[in-house]
Backbone as JSON, one array per atom type, in Angstrom:
{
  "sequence": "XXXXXXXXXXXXXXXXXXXXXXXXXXXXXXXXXXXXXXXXXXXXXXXXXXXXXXXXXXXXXXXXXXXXXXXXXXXXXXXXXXXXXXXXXXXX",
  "N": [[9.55, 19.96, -14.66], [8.68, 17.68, -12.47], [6.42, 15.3, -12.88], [3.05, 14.46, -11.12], [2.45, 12.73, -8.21], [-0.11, 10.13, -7.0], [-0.72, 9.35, -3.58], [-0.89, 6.1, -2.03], [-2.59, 4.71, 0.14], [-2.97, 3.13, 3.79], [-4.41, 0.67, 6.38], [-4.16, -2.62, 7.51], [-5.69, -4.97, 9.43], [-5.3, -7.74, 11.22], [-6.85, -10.75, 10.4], [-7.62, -13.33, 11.21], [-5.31, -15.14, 13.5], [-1.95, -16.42, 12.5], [-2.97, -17.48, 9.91], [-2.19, -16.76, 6.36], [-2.53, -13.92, 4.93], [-3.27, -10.96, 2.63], [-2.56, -7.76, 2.31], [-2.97, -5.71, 0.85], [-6.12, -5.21, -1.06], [-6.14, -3.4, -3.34], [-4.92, -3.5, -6.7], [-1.92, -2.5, -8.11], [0.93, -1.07, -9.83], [3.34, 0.54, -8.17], [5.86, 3.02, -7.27], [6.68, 2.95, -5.16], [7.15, 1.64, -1.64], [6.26, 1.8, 1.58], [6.01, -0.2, 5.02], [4.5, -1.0, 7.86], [4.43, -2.07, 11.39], [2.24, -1.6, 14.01], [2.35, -0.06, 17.28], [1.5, -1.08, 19.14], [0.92, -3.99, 18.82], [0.21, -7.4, 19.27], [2.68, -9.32, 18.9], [5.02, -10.0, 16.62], [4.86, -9.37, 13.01], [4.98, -11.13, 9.99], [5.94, -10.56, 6.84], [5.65, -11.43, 3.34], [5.47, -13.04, 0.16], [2.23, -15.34, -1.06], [2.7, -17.46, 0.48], [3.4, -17.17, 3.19], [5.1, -17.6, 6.39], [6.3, -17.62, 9.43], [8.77, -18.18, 9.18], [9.4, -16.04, 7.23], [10.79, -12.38, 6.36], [10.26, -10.93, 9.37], [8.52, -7.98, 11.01], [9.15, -5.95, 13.97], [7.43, -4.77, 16.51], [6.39, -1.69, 15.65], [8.28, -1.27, 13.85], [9.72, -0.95, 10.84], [9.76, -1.48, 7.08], [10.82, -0.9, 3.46], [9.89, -1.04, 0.2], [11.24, -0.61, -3.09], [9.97, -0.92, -5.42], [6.59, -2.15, -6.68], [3.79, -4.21, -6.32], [1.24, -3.82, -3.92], [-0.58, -5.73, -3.78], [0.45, -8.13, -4.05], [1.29, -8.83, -1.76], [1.75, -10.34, 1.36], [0.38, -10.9, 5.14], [1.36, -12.44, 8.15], [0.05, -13.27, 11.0], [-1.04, -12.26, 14.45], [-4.13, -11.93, 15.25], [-6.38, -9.28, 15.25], [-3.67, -7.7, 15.46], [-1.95, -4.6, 13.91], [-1.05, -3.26, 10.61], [0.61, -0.42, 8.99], [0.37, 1.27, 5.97], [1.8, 2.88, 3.08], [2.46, 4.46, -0.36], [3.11, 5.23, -3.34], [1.7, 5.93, -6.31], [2.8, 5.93, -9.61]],
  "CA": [[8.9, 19.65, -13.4], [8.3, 16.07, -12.11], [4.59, 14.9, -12.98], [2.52, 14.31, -9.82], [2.38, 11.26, -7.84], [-1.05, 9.63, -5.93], [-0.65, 8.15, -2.86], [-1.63, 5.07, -1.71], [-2.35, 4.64, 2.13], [-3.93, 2.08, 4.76], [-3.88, -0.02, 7.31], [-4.59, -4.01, 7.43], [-5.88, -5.28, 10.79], [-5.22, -9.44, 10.9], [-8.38, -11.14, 10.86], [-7.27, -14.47, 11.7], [-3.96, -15.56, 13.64], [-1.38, -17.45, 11.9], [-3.24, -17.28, 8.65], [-1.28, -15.78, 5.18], [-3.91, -12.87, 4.26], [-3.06, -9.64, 1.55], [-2.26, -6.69, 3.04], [-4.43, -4.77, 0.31], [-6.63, -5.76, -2.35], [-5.41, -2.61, -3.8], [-3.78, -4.19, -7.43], [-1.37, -1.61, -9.35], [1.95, -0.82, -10.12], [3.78, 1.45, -7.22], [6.92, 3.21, -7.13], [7.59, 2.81, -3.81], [5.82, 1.43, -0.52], [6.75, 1.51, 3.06], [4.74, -0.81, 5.86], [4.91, -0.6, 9.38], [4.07, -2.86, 12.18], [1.89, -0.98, 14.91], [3.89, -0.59, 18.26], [0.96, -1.69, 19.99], [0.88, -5.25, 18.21], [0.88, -8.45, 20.74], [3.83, -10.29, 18.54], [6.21, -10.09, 15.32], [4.51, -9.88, 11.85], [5.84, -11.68, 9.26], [5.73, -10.3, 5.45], [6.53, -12.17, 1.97], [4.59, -13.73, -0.72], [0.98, -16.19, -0.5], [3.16, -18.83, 1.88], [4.27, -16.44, 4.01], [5.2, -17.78, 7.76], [7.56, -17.66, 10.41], [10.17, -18.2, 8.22], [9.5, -14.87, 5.87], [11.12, -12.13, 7.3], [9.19, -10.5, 10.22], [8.38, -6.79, 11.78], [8.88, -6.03, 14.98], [6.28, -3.46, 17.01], [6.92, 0.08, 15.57], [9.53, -1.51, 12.87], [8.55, -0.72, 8.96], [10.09, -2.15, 5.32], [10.68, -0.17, 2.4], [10.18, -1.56, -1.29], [11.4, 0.12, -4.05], [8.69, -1.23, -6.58], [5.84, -3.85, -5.99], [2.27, -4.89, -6.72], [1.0, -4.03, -2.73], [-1.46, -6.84, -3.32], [1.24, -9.46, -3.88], [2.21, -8.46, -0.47], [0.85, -11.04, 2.5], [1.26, -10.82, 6.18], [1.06, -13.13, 8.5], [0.56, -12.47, 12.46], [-1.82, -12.57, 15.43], [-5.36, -11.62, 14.85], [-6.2, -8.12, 15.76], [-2.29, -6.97, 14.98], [-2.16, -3.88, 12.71], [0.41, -2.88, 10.07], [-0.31, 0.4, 8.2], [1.04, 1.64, 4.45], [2.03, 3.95, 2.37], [3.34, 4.29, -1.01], [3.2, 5.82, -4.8], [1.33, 5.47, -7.54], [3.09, 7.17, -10.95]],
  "C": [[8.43, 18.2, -13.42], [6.32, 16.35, -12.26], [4.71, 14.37, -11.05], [2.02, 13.01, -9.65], [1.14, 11.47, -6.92], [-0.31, 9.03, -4.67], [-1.67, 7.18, -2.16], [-1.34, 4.71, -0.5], [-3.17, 3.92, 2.71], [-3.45, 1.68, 5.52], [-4.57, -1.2, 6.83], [-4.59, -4.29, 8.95], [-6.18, -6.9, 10.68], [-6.18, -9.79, 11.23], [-8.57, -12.51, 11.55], [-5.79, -14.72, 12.3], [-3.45, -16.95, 12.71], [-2.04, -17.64, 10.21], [-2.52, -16.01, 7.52], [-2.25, -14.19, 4.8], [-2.85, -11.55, 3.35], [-3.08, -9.06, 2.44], [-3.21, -5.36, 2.29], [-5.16, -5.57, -0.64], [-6.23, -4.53, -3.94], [-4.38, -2.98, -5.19], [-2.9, -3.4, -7.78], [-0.16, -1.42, -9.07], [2.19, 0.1, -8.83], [5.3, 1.85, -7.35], [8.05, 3.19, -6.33], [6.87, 2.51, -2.23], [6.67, 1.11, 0.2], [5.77, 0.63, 4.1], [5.25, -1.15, 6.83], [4.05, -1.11, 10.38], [3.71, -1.61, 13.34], [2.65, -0.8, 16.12], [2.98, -1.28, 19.8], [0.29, -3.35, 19.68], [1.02, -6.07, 19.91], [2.23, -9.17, 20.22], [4.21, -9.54, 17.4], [4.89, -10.4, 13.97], [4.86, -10.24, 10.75], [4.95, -11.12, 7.9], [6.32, -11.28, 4.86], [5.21, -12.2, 1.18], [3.12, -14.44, -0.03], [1.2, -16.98, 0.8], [4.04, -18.11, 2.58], [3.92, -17.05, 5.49], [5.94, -17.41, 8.75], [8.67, -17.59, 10.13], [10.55, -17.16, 7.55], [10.18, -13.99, 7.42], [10.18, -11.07, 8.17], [8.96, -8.3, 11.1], [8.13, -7.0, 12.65], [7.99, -5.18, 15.47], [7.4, -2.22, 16.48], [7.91, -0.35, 14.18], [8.85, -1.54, 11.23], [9.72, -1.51, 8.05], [9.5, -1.29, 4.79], [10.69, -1.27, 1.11], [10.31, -0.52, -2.24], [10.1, 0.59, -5.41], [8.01, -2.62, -6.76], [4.15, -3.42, -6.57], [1.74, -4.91, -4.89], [-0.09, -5.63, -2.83], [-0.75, -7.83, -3.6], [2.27, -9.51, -2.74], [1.46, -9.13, 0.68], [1.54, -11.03, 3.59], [0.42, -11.96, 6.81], [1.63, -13.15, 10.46], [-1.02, -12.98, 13.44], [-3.22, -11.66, 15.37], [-5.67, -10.22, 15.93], [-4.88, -6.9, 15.66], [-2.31, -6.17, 13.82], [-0.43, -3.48, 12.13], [-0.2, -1.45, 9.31], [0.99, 0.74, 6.52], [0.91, 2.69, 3.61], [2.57, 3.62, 0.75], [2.76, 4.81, -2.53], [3.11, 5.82, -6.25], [1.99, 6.38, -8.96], [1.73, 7.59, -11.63]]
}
């Protein structure tokens, strides 16, 4: 029988527009995390790394990203203040 997995769940609500911010503070290993742009957002939120902009690639309203395996707190979005994304994903 498979050992039992935690999960790890939230939302991030942008506190500033156009600013890079973490998505959790949340540090630890994960097996697998999904994150999903609200569908009532005003614009496009862009994920990546610290220098994440316009350029990283972006969620549209309602549109999610899967990762296989990640560190959620080396995960930054970057979007219009008030815009929510929410998350999921699996601690071993």
């Amino acid at each position: 029988m498979a050992e039992a997995q935690t999960l790890l769940s939230g939302t991030k609500t942008i506190v500033t527009s156009n600013t890079a911010e973490k998505l959790t503070t949340a540090s630890q290993i994960i097996t697998g995390m999904v994150v999903r742009a609200n569908t009532a957002n005003a614009a496009n939120v862009y994920i990546g790394p610290s220098t994440v902009t316009t350029t990283n690639y972006f969620l549209e309203k309602g549109e999610s990203l899967q990762f296989d395996v990640i560190d959620p707190a080396r995960v930054y979005v970057y979007g219009k203040e008030n815009d929510t994304l929410s998350f999921f994903g699996l601690i071993p």
